[in-house]
Short mmCIF file of N, CA, C and O in Angstrom, two decimals:
data_model
loop_
_atom_site.label_atom_id
_atom_site.label_comp_id
_atom_site.label_asym_id
_atom_site.label_seq_id
_atom_site.Cartn_x
_atom_site.Cartn_y
_atom_site.Cartn_z
N GLY A 30 18.32 -65.47 -44.84
CA GLY A 30 16.92 -65.29 -45.25
C GLY A 30 16.58 -63.84 -45.44
O GLY A 30 17.35 -62.94 -45.11
N LEU A 31 15.40 -63.62 -45.95
CA LEU A 31 14.94 -62.28 -46.28
C LEU A 31 14.67 -61.45 -45.03
O LEU A 31 15.02 -60.29 -44.96
N SER A 32 14.07 -62.09 -44.01
CA SER A 32 13.70 -61.33 -42.81
C SER A 32 14.94 -60.76 -42.13
O SER A 32 14.90 -59.73 -41.50
N GLN A 33 16.04 -61.44 -42.29
CA GLN A 33 17.32 -60.99 -41.74
C GLN A 33 17.64 -59.58 -42.26
O GLN A 33 17.99 -58.69 -41.52
N ILE A 34 17.47 -59.41 -43.58
CA ILE A 34 17.79 -58.13 -44.22
C ILE A 34 16.84 -57.05 -43.72
O ILE A 34 17.26 -55.96 -43.39
N THR A 35 15.54 -57.38 -43.65
CA THR A 35 14.58 -56.35 -43.26
C THR A 35 14.84 -55.86 -41.84
O THR A 35 14.69 -54.69 -41.57
N VAL A 36 15.26 -56.75 -40.96
CA VAL A 36 15.56 -56.33 -39.59
C VAL A 36 16.67 -55.30 -39.59
O VAL A 36 16.62 -54.30 -38.91
N MET A 37 17.69 -55.56 -40.39
CA MET A 37 18.83 -54.66 -40.43
C MET A 37 18.44 -53.28 -40.99
O MET A 37 19.00 -52.28 -40.61
N GLN A 38 17.49 -53.27 -41.91
CA GLN A 38 17.13 -52.00 -42.54
C GLN A 38 16.08 -51.24 -41.75
O GLN A 38 16.03 -50.04 -41.77
N ALA A 39 15.23 -51.99 -41.05
CA ALA A 39 14.15 -51.35 -40.30
C ALA A 39 14.76 -50.51 -39.18
O ALA A 39 15.88 -50.74 -38.75
N GLU A 40 13.98 -49.54 -38.74
CA GLU A 40 14.43 -48.71 -37.62
C GLU A 40 14.47 -49.56 -36.37
O GLU A 40 13.44 -50.06 -35.92
N VAL A 41 15.64 -49.69 -35.81
CA VAL A 41 15.74 -50.47 -34.58
C VAL A 41 15.41 -49.56 -33.40
O VAL A 41 16.03 -48.52 -33.20
N ILE A 42 14.40 -49.96 -32.64
CA ILE A 42 14.00 -49.19 -31.46
C ILE A 42 14.89 -49.60 -30.29
O ILE A 42 15.35 -48.77 -29.51
N ARG A 43 15.14 -50.89 -30.20
CA ARG A 43 15.90 -51.39 -29.07
C ARG A 43 16.50 -52.75 -29.41
O ARG A 43 15.93 -53.51 -30.16
N GLU A 44 17.66 -53.00 -28.85
CA GLU A 44 18.32 -54.27 -29.08
C GLU A 44 18.92 -54.73 -27.76
O GLU A 44 19.40 -53.91 -26.99
N GLY A 45 18.86 -56.00 -27.49
CA GLY A 45 19.41 -56.48 -26.22
C GLY A 45 19.13 -57.95 -25.99
O GLY A 45 18.90 -58.69 -26.93
N GLU A 46 19.11 -58.33 -24.73
CA GLU A 46 18.98 -59.74 -24.40
C GLU A 46 17.70 -60.01 -23.64
O GLU A 46 17.32 -59.25 -22.76
N LEU A 47 17.06 -61.09 -24.03
CA LEU A 47 15.87 -61.55 -23.33
C LEU A 47 16.03 -63.04 -23.14
O LEU A 47 16.72 -63.69 -23.91
N GLU A 48 15.33 -63.59 -22.15
CA GLU A 48 15.32 -65.04 -22.02
C GLU A 48 13.94 -65.54 -22.42
O GLU A 48 12.92 -64.98 -22.02
N LYS A 49 13.93 -66.58 -23.25
CA LYS A 49 12.68 -67.16 -23.73
C LYS A 49 12.58 -68.57 -23.18
O LYS A 49 13.55 -69.31 -23.16
N ARG A 50 11.39 -68.92 -22.75
CA ARG A 50 11.17 -70.28 -22.25
C ARG A 50 11.05 -71.21 -23.46
O ARG A 50 10.26 -70.95 -24.37
N SER A 51 11.85 -72.25 -23.48
CA SER A 51 11.84 -73.14 -24.64
C SER A 51 10.57 -73.99 -24.67
O SER A 51 9.94 -74.20 -23.64
N ASP A 52 10.21 -74.44 -25.86
CA ASP A 52 9.00 -75.25 -26.02
C ASP A 52 9.25 -76.70 -25.61
O ASP A 52 8.33 -77.50 -25.60
N SER A 53 10.49 -77.02 -25.31
CA SER A 53 10.82 -78.42 -25.02
C SER A 53 10.20 -78.85 -23.69
O SER A 53 9.69 -78.04 -22.92
N LEU A 54 10.31 -80.12 -23.44
CA LEU A 54 9.74 -80.73 -22.24
C LEU A 54 10.22 -80.04 -20.97
O LEU A 54 9.45 -79.84 -20.04
N PHE A 55 11.50 -79.69 -20.92
CA PHE A 55 12.07 -79.15 -19.68
C PHE A 55 11.81 -77.67 -19.50
O PHE A 55 12.07 -77.12 -18.46
N GLN A 56 11.34 -77.03 -20.57
CA GLN A 56 11.02 -75.59 -20.51
C GLN A 56 12.15 -74.77 -19.91
O GLN A 56 11.94 -73.99 -18.98
N LEU A 57 13.33 -74.93 -20.44
CA LEU A 57 14.48 -74.18 -19.95
C LEU A 57 14.42 -72.76 -20.48
O LEU A 57 13.87 -72.50 -21.54
N TRP A 58 15.03 -71.84 -19.73
CA TRP A 58 15.13 -70.46 -20.21
C TRP A 58 16.37 -70.35 -21.07
O TRP A 58 17.46 -70.71 -20.65
N LYS A 59 16.19 -69.85 -22.29
CA LYS A 59 17.32 -69.71 -23.20
C LYS A 59 17.52 -68.24 -23.54
O LYS A 59 16.57 -67.52 -23.85
N LYS A 60 18.77 -67.80 -23.48
CA LYS A 60 19.08 -66.40 -23.81
C LYS A 60 18.92 -66.18 -25.31
O LYS A 60 19.37 -66.98 -26.12
N LYS A 61 18.30 -65.06 -25.65
CA LYS A 61 18.14 -64.69 -27.06
C LYS A 61 18.59 -63.24 -27.22
O LYS A 61 18.38 -62.43 -26.33
N LEU A 62 19.17 -62.97 -28.38
CA LEU A 62 19.41 -61.58 -28.73
C LEU A 62 18.12 -61.11 -29.38
O LEU A 62 17.60 -61.77 -30.29
N VAL A 63 17.57 -60.02 -28.91
CA VAL A 63 16.31 -59.53 -29.48
C VAL A 63 16.50 -58.16 -30.12
O VAL A 63 17.21 -57.31 -29.60
N VAL A 64 15.84 -58.00 -31.26
CA VAL A 64 15.86 -56.73 -31.96
C VAL A 64 14.41 -56.28 -32.13
O VAL A 64 13.60 -56.98 -32.75
N LEU A 65 14.11 -55.14 -31.53
CA LEU A 65 12.76 -54.59 -31.60
C LEU A 65 12.73 -53.47 -32.64
O LEU A 65 13.52 -52.53 -32.56
N THR A 66 11.85 -53.59 -33.63
CA THR A 66 11.66 -52.50 -34.60
C THR A 66 10.21 -52.05 -34.50
O THR A 66 9.45 -52.60 -33.70
N LYS A 67 9.81 -51.09 -35.34
CA LYS A 67 8.44 -50.63 -35.23
C LYS A 67 7.43 -51.62 -35.80
O LYS A 67 6.23 -51.45 -35.62
N ASP A 68 7.92 -52.68 -36.47
CA ASP A 68 7.02 -53.67 -37.07
C ASP A 68 7.12 -55.06 -36.46
O ASP A 68 6.26 -55.90 -36.70
N SER A 69 8.19 -55.33 -35.74
CA SER A 69 8.37 -56.71 -35.29
C SER A 69 9.37 -56.84 -34.15
O SER A 69 10.10 -55.90 -33.82
N LEU A 70 9.38 -58.04 -33.59
CA LEU A 70 10.37 -58.43 -32.59
C LEU A 70 11.09 -59.64 -33.18
O LEU A 70 10.44 -60.62 -33.53
N SER A 71 12.41 -59.53 -33.34
CA SER A 71 13.16 -60.66 -33.89
C SER A 71 14.03 -61.27 -32.82
O SER A 71 14.65 -60.56 -32.02
N LEU A 72 14.06 -62.60 -32.81
CA LEU A 72 14.83 -63.33 -31.81
C LEU A 72 15.94 -64.09 -32.50
O LEU A 72 15.69 -64.80 -33.48
N PHE A 73 17.15 -63.95 -31.99
CA PHE A 73 18.28 -64.67 -32.56
C PHE A 73 18.87 -65.57 -31.47
O PHE A 73 19.04 -65.13 -30.34
N PRO A 74 19.18 -66.81 -31.83
CA PRO A 74 19.72 -67.73 -30.81
C PRO A 74 21.08 -67.25 -30.34
O PRO A 74 21.83 -66.63 -31.08
N ASP A 75 21.39 -67.57 -29.12
CA ASP A 75 22.66 -67.27 -28.43
C ASP A 75 23.39 -66.01 -28.90
O ASP A 75 24.57 -66.03 -29.19
N GLY A 76 22.65 -64.92 -28.98
CA GLY A 76 23.28 -63.62 -29.15
C GLY A 76 23.97 -63.35 -30.47
O GLY A 76 24.81 -62.48 -30.55
N HIS A 77 23.62 -64.10 -31.52
CA HIS A 77 24.26 -63.84 -32.81
C HIS A 77 23.25 -63.50 -33.88
O HIS A 77 22.32 -64.25 -34.12
N LYS A 78 23.46 -62.36 -34.53
CA LYS A 78 22.54 -61.98 -35.59
C LYS A 78 22.86 -62.70 -36.89
O LYS A 78 22.10 -62.65 -37.83
N ARG A 79 23.99 -63.40 -36.93
CA ARG A 79 24.33 -64.12 -38.15
C ARG A 79 23.41 -65.34 -38.32
O ARG A 79 23.14 -65.78 -39.42
N ALA A 80 22.95 -65.88 -37.20
CA ALA A 80 22.10 -67.07 -37.26
C ALA A 80 20.73 -66.70 -37.80
O ALA A 80 20.40 -65.53 -37.93
N LYS A 81 19.95 -67.71 -38.08
CA LYS A 81 18.58 -67.46 -38.56
C LYS A 81 17.75 -66.92 -37.42
O LYS A 81 17.64 -67.54 -36.37
N GLY A 82 17.16 -65.78 -37.64
CA GLY A 82 16.31 -65.20 -36.60
C GLY A 82 14.88 -65.64 -36.78
O GLY A 82 14.46 -66.00 -37.87
N LYS A 83 14.14 -65.59 -35.68
CA LYS A 83 12.70 -65.84 -35.76
C LYS A 83 12.03 -64.49 -35.60
O LYS A 83 12.24 -63.80 -34.60
N GLU A 84 11.27 -64.11 -36.61
CA GLU A 84 10.65 -62.80 -36.57
C GLU A 84 9.19 -62.91 -36.15
O GLU A 84 8.42 -63.65 -36.74
N LEU A 85 8.84 -62.19 -35.12
CA LEU A 85 7.44 -62.10 -34.69
C LEU A 85 6.91 -60.76 -35.19
O LEU A 85 7.19 -59.72 -34.60
N GLY A 86 6.19 -60.80 -36.30
CA GLY A 86 5.64 -59.57 -36.84
C GLY A 86 4.49 -59.08 -35.96
O GLY A 86 3.69 -59.88 -35.47
N PHE A 87 4.42 -57.76 -35.75
CA PHE A 87 3.36 -57.23 -34.89
C PHE A 87 1.97 -57.50 -35.48
O PHE A 87 0.99 -57.50 -34.77
N GLY A 88 1.89 -57.70 -36.79
CA GLY A 88 0.61 -58.02 -37.41
C GLY A 88 0.05 -59.34 -36.90
O GLY A 88 -1.15 -59.57 -36.92
N SER A 89 0.94 -60.21 -36.41
CA SER A 89 0.48 -61.52 -35.93
C SER A 89 0.44 -61.60 -34.41
O SER A 89 0.15 -62.65 -33.84
N ILE A 90 0.76 -60.50 -33.73
CA ILE A 90 0.74 -60.50 -32.27
C ILE A 90 -0.53 -59.83 -31.76
O ILE A 90 -0.91 -58.76 -32.21
N LEU A 91 -1.17 -60.50 -30.82
CA LEU A 91 -2.40 -59.98 -30.25
C LEU A 91 -2.08 -59.01 -29.11
O LEU A 91 -2.58 -57.89 -29.07
N LYS A 92 -1.23 -59.46 -28.17
CA LYS A 92 -0.95 -58.62 -27.00
C LYS A 92 0.22 -59.14 -26.19
O LYS A 92 0.67 -60.27 -26.37
N VAL A 93 0.70 -58.27 -25.31
CA VAL A 93 1.69 -58.66 -24.31
C VAL A 93 0.90 -58.82 -23.01
O VAL A 93 0.16 -57.93 -22.61
N ASP A 94 1.03 -60.00 -22.40
CA ASP A 94 0.13 -60.36 -21.33
C ASP A 94 0.86 -60.84 -20.08
O ASP A 94 2.07 -61.08 -20.12
N CYS A 95 0.11 -61.07 -19.01
CA CYS A 95 0.60 -61.72 -17.79
C CYS A 95 1.92 -61.16 -17.30
O CYS A 95 2.86 -61.92 -17.06
N VAL A 96 2.02 -59.85 -17.20
CA VAL A 96 3.28 -59.28 -16.72
C VAL A 96 3.36 -59.48 -15.21
O VAL A 96 2.44 -59.13 -14.48
N GLU A 97 4.46 -60.06 -14.78
CA GLU A 97 4.59 -60.41 -13.37
C GLU A 97 6.00 -60.11 -12.90
O GLU A 97 6.97 -60.52 -13.55
N ARG A 98 6.11 -59.41 -11.78
CA ARG A 98 7.45 -59.11 -11.24
C ARG A 98 7.77 -60.05 -10.10
O ARG A 98 6.93 -60.29 -9.25
N THR A 99 9.01 -60.54 -10.08
CA THR A 99 9.40 -61.40 -8.96
C THR A 99 10.69 -60.89 -8.34
O THR A 99 11.58 -61.67 -8.02
N GLY A 100 10.83 -59.59 -8.23
CA GLY A 100 12.07 -59.06 -7.67
C GLY A 100 13.17 -59.03 -8.70
O GLY A 100 13.48 -57.98 -9.25
N LYS A 101 13.74 -60.19 -9.01
CA LYS A 101 14.88 -60.22 -9.92
C LYS A 101 14.45 -60.09 -11.39
O LYS A 101 15.13 -59.47 -12.19
N TYR A 102 13.32 -60.69 -11.72
CA TYR A 102 12.89 -60.74 -13.12
C TYR A 102 11.49 -60.17 -13.33
O TYR A 102 10.67 -60.16 -12.41
N ILE A 103 11.25 -59.76 -14.57
CA ILE A 103 9.88 -59.49 -15.01
C ILE A 103 9.55 -60.61 -15.99
O ILE A 103 10.31 -60.87 -16.93
N TYR A 104 8.45 -61.29 -15.74
CA TYR A 104 7.99 -62.35 -16.64
C TYR A 104 6.84 -61.80 -17.48
O TYR A 104 5.98 -61.10 -16.94
N PHE A 105 6.82 -62.12 -18.76
CA PHE A 105 5.69 -61.70 -19.58
C PHE A 105 5.49 -62.68 -20.73
O PHE A 105 6.36 -63.47 -21.05
N THR A 106 4.30 -62.63 -21.31
CA THR A 106 3.91 -63.57 -22.35
C THR A 106 3.46 -62.79 -23.58
O THR A 106 2.68 -61.84 -23.45
N ILE A 107 3.96 -63.19 -24.72
CA ILE A 107 3.46 -62.61 -25.97
C ILE A 107 2.43 -63.59 -26.53
O ILE A 107 2.72 -64.78 -26.69
N VAL A 108 1.22 -63.09 -26.75
CA VAL A 108 0.15 -63.93 -27.28
C VAL A 108 -0.04 -63.60 -28.75
O VAL A 108 -0.23 -62.44 -29.12
N THR A 109 0.04 -64.63 -29.60
CA THR A 109 -0.13 -64.39 -31.04
C THR A 109 -1.60 -64.55 -31.41
O THR A 109 -2.39 -65.07 -30.63
N LYS A 110 -1.95 -64.10 -32.63
CA LYS A 110 -3.35 -64.15 -33.05
C LYS A 110 -3.86 -65.57 -33.20
O LYS A 110 -5.04 -65.83 -33.10
N ASP A 111 -2.93 -66.53 -33.43
CA ASP A 111 -3.39 -67.92 -33.46
C ASP A 111 -3.27 -68.57 -32.07
O ASP A 111 -3.14 -69.78 -31.95
N ARG A 112 -3.31 -67.72 -31.05
CA ARG A 112 -3.37 -68.16 -29.64
C ARG A 112 -2.14 -68.91 -29.15
O ARG A 112 -2.22 -69.68 -28.21
N LYS A 113 -1.01 -68.69 -29.79
CA LYS A 113 0.22 -69.26 -29.26
C LYS A 113 0.74 -68.34 -28.18
O LYS A 113 0.63 -67.12 -28.29
N GLU A 114 1.28 -68.91 -27.12
CA GLU A 114 1.82 -68.09 -26.04
C GLU A 114 3.32 -68.32 -25.92
O GLU A 114 3.78 -69.46 -25.86
N ILE A 115 4.07 -67.24 -25.95
CA ILE A 115 5.53 -67.35 -25.86
C ILE A 115 5.96 -66.62 -24.59
O ILE A 115 5.67 -65.43 -24.42
N ASP A 116 6.62 -67.35 -23.70
CA ASP A 116 7.01 -66.79 -22.41
C ASP A 116 8.41 -66.21 -22.45
O ASP A 116 9.34 -66.84 -22.96
N PHE A 117 8.56 -65.04 -21.85
CA PHE A 117 9.85 -64.37 -21.77
C PHE A 117 10.09 -63.92 -20.34
O PHE A 117 9.16 -63.75 -19.57
N ARG A 118 11.35 -63.67 -20.06
CA ARG A 118 11.67 -62.97 -18.82
C ARG A 118 12.86 -62.05 -19.08
O ARG A 118 13.69 -62.31 -19.97
N CYS A 119 12.91 -60.97 -18.32
CA CYS A 119 14.02 -60.03 -18.46
C CYS A 119 14.36 -59.52 -17.06
O CYS A 119 13.53 -59.57 -16.16
N PRO A 120 15.58 -59.02 -16.88
CA PRO A 120 15.94 -58.44 -15.57
C PRO A 120 14.98 -57.31 -15.23
O PRO A 120 14.54 -56.57 -16.11
N ASP A 121 14.65 -57.20 -13.97
CA ASP A 121 13.64 -56.26 -13.50
C ASP A 121 13.86 -54.84 -14.01
O ASP A 121 12.91 -54.16 -14.37
N GLN A 122 15.11 -54.39 -14.06
CA GLN A 122 15.37 -53.00 -14.43
C GLN A 122 15.23 -52.74 -15.94
O GLN A 122 15.14 -51.60 -16.37
N SER A 123 15.24 -53.80 -16.74
CA SER A 123 15.34 -53.58 -18.19
C SER A 123 14.03 -53.17 -18.86
O SER A 123 14.03 -52.60 -19.94
N CYS A 124 12.89 -53.50 -18.22
CA CYS A 124 11.58 -53.08 -18.73
C CYS A 124 11.34 -53.42 -20.19
O CYS A 124 10.71 -52.65 -20.92
N TRP A 125 11.83 -54.55 -20.63
CA TRP A 125 11.61 -54.95 -22.03
C TRP A 125 10.13 -55.08 -22.35
O TRP A 125 9.70 -54.77 -23.46
N ASN A 126 9.36 -55.55 -21.37
CA ASN A 126 7.92 -55.72 -21.60
C ASN A 126 7.27 -54.40 -22.00
O ASN A 126 6.42 -54.35 -22.89
N ALA A 127 7.72 -53.30 -21.36
CA ALA A 127 7.15 -51.98 -21.68
C ALA A 127 7.56 -51.54 -23.08
O ALA A 127 6.74 -51.03 -23.84
N SER A 128 8.82 -51.75 -23.44
CA SER A 128 9.30 -51.37 -24.78
C SER A 128 8.50 -52.09 -25.86
O SER A 128 8.09 -51.49 -26.85
N ILE A 129 8.29 -53.39 -25.65
CA ILE A 129 7.57 -54.18 -26.65
C ILE A 129 6.10 -53.75 -26.72
O ILE A 129 5.54 -53.56 -27.80
N THR A 130 5.50 -53.54 -25.54
CA THR A 130 4.09 -53.13 -25.50
C THR A 130 3.88 -51.79 -26.22
O THR A 130 2.96 -51.65 -27.02
N MET A 131 4.77 -50.83 -25.96
CA MET A 131 4.66 -49.51 -26.60
C MET A 131 4.75 -49.62 -28.12
O MET A 131 3.97 -49.02 -28.85
N ALA A 132 5.74 -50.38 -28.58
CA ALA A 132 5.93 -50.53 -30.03
C ALA A 132 4.73 -51.22 -30.66
O ALA A 132 4.27 -50.84 -31.74
N LEU A 133 4.19 -52.22 -29.96
CA LEU A 133 3.03 -52.96 -30.47
C LEU A 133 1.80 -52.05 -30.55
O LEU A 133 1.08 -52.04 -31.56
N ILE A 134 1.58 -51.24 -29.51
CA ILE A 134 0.42 -50.33 -29.51
C ILE A 134 0.55 -49.29 -30.63
O ILE A 134 -0.41 -49.00 -31.34
N ASP A 135 1.75 -48.75 -30.82
CA ASP A 135 2.01 -47.82 -31.91
C ASP A 135 1.64 -48.44 -33.25
O ASP A 135 0.98 -47.83 -34.08
N PHE A 136 2.11 -49.68 -33.44
CA PHE A 136 1.86 -50.39 -34.69
C PHE A 136 0.36 -50.60 -34.89
O PHE A 136 -0.17 -50.34 -35.96
N GLN A 137 -0.32 -51.02 -33.83
CA GLN A 137 -1.76 -51.29 -33.95
C GLN A 137 -2.55 -50.02 -34.21
O GLN A 137 -3.50 -50.02 -34.99
N ASN A 138 -2.13 -48.91 -33.59
CA ASN A 138 -2.79 -47.62 -33.85
C ASN A 138 -2.62 -47.18 -35.29
O ASN A 138 -3.57 -46.75 -35.94
N LYS A 139 -1.38 -47.27 -35.79
CA LYS A 139 -1.11 -46.87 -37.19
C LYS A 139 -1.94 -47.71 -38.14
O LYS A 139 -2.51 -47.21 -39.09
N ARG A 140 -2.00 -49.01 -37.84
CA ARG A 140 -2.75 -49.91 -38.71
C ARG A 140 -4.24 -49.57 -38.68
O ARG A 140 -4.91 -49.56 -39.72
N ALA A 141 -4.76 -49.24 -37.52
CA ALA A 141 -6.18 -48.88 -37.39
C ALA A 141 -6.48 -47.62 -38.20
O ALA A 141 -7.50 -47.54 -38.88
N ILE A 142 -5.56 -46.65 -38.16
CA ILE A 142 -5.74 -45.41 -38.92
C ILE A 142 -5.71 -45.71 -40.42
O ILE A 142 -6.53 -45.22 -41.18
N GLN A 143 -4.77 -46.55 -40.84
CA GLN A 143 -4.69 -46.92 -42.25
C GLN A 143 -5.96 -47.61 -42.71
O GLN A 143 -6.49 -47.31 -43.78
N ASP A 144 -6.46 -48.54 -41.90
CA ASP A 144 -7.69 -49.26 -42.24
C ASP A 144 -8.84 -48.28 -42.38
O ASP A 144 -9.64 -48.36 -43.31
N PHE A 145 -8.91 -47.33 -41.45
CA PHE A 145 -9.98 -46.34 -41.46
C PHE A 145 -9.90 -45.50 -42.74
O PHE A 145 -10.89 -45.29 -43.42
N LYS A 146 -8.68 -45.05 -43.07
CA LYS A 146 -8.50 -44.22 -44.27
C LYS A 146 -8.87 -44.98 -45.52
O LYS A 146 -9.54 -44.44 -46.41
N SER A 147 -8.44 -46.24 -45.63
CA SER A 147 -8.73 -46.97 -46.85
C SER A 147 -10.22 -47.27 -46.96
O SER A 147 -10.78 -47.28 -48.05
N ARG A 148 -10.89 -47.45 -45.80
CA ARG A 148 -12.35 -47.64 -45.83
C ARG A 148 -13.03 -46.38 -46.34
O ARG A 148 -13.93 -46.42 -47.17
N GLN A 149 -12.58 -45.23 -45.84
CA GLN A 149 -13.14 -43.94 -46.27
C GLN A 149 -12.97 -43.75 -47.77
O GLN A 149 -13.88 -43.34 -48.47
N GLU A 150 -11.75 -44.07 -48.25
CA GLU A 150 -11.48 -43.90 -49.68
C GLU A 150 -12.39 -44.78 -50.52
O GLU A 150 -12.89 -44.37 -51.56
N MET A 151 -12.60 -46.02 -50.05
CA MET A 151 -13.47 -46.93 -50.79
C MET A 151 -14.90 -46.41 -50.81
O MET A 151 -15.57 -46.46 -51.84
N GLU A 152 -15.35 -45.88 -49.67
CA GLU A 152 -16.71 -45.35 -49.61
C GLU A 152 -16.87 -44.14 -50.52
O GLU A 152 -17.86 -43.99 -51.21
N GLN A 153 -15.83 -43.28 -50.52
CA GLN A 153 -15.88 -42.10 -51.38
C GLN A 153 -15.93 -42.51 -52.85
O GLN A 153 -16.70 -41.98 -53.64
N ALA A 154 -15.10 -43.49 -53.21
CA ALA A 154 -15.07 -43.96 -54.59
C ALA A 154 -16.43 -44.54 -54.98
O ALA A 154 -16.95 -44.27 -56.07
N ALA A 155 -17.03 -45.30 -54.07
CA ALA A 155 -18.34 -45.89 -54.33
C ALA A 155 -19.39 -44.79 -54.49
O ALA A 155 -20.24 -44.85 -55.38
N GLY A 156 -19.29 -43.76 -53.65
CA GLY A 156 -20.22 -42.64 -53.71
C GLY A 156 -20.15 -41.91 -55.03
O GLY A 156 -21.18 -41.55 -55.62
N THR A 157 -18.94 -41.71 -55.54
CA THR A 157 -18.75 -41.02 -56.81
C THR A 157 -19.43 -41.80 -57.94
O THR A 157 -20.08 -41.22 -58.81
N GLN A 158 -19.30 -43.11 -57.89
CA GLN A 158 -19.89 -43.95 -58.92
C GLN A 158 -21.41 -43.84 -58.90
O GLN A 158 -22.05 -43.73 -59.94
N GLU A 159 -21.98 -43.85 -57.68
CA GLU A 159 -23.44 -43.76 -57.56
C GLU A 159 -23.96 -42.45 -58.14
O GLU A 159 -24.96 -42.44 -58.85
N ARG A 160 -23.24 -41.37 -57.82
CA ARG A 160 -23.68 -40.06 -58.34
C ARG A 160 -23.65 -40.06 -59.86
O ARG A 160 -24.54 -39.53 -60.51
N ARG A 161 -22.63 -40.68 -60.42
CA ARG A 161 -22.52 -40.72 -61.88
C ARG A 161 -23.70 -41.46 -62.48
O ARG A 161 -24.25 -41.05 -63.48
N LEU A 162 -24.06 -42.58 -61.82
CA LEU A 162 -25.19 -43.37 -62.33
C LEU A 162 -26.50 -42.57 -62.23
O LEU A 162 -27.32 -42.62 -63.12
N ALA A 163 -26.63 -41.80 -61.16
CA ALA A 163 -27.84 -41.02 -60.95
C ALA A 163 -28.03 -39.99 -62.06
O ALA A 163 -29.13 -39.67 -62.46
N ARG A 164 -26.89 -39.48 -62.57
CA ARG A 164 -26.98 -38.45 -63.61
C ARG A 164 -27.22 -39.04 -64.99
O ARG A 164 -27.61 -38.35 -65.91
N ALA A 165 -26.95 -40.33 -65.11
CA ALA A 165 -27.09 -40.94 -66.44
C ALA A 165 -28.55 -40.87 -66.91
O ALA A 165 -29.45 -41.00 -66.10
N PRO A 166 -28.75 -40.65 -68.21
CA PRO A 166 -30.12 -40.51 -68.72
C PRO A 166 -30.90 -41.83 -68.61
O PRO A 166 -30.32 -42.88 -68.66
#
């Protein structure tokens, strides 16, 4: 698929293993190979990037939530904008939750700045038009 290619080309911030709680009835923890870039978190089943990855674009993620330490693991939840909750856990020392949170905040900040700039440009363009009309006979 296409997202496969973009992951490979995007700047990889971090790559490694995370466990994701499955959506199935038994809610088993399944190991995933994860690739974190500045735009997304991609999950590949059983540690292979050849398989189809599931890409969680930061544009669709609301926040990293419910971080909880239990000695051996850190548990955390990624909440999407459509209110889906995806549960993960990682070994306590790996701090994956922090890596993902930092990348997400960076992405959201950049996006906020872009939105602000494009709003300013639109207002400036509108202002120029008004002045032109004011000068018209």
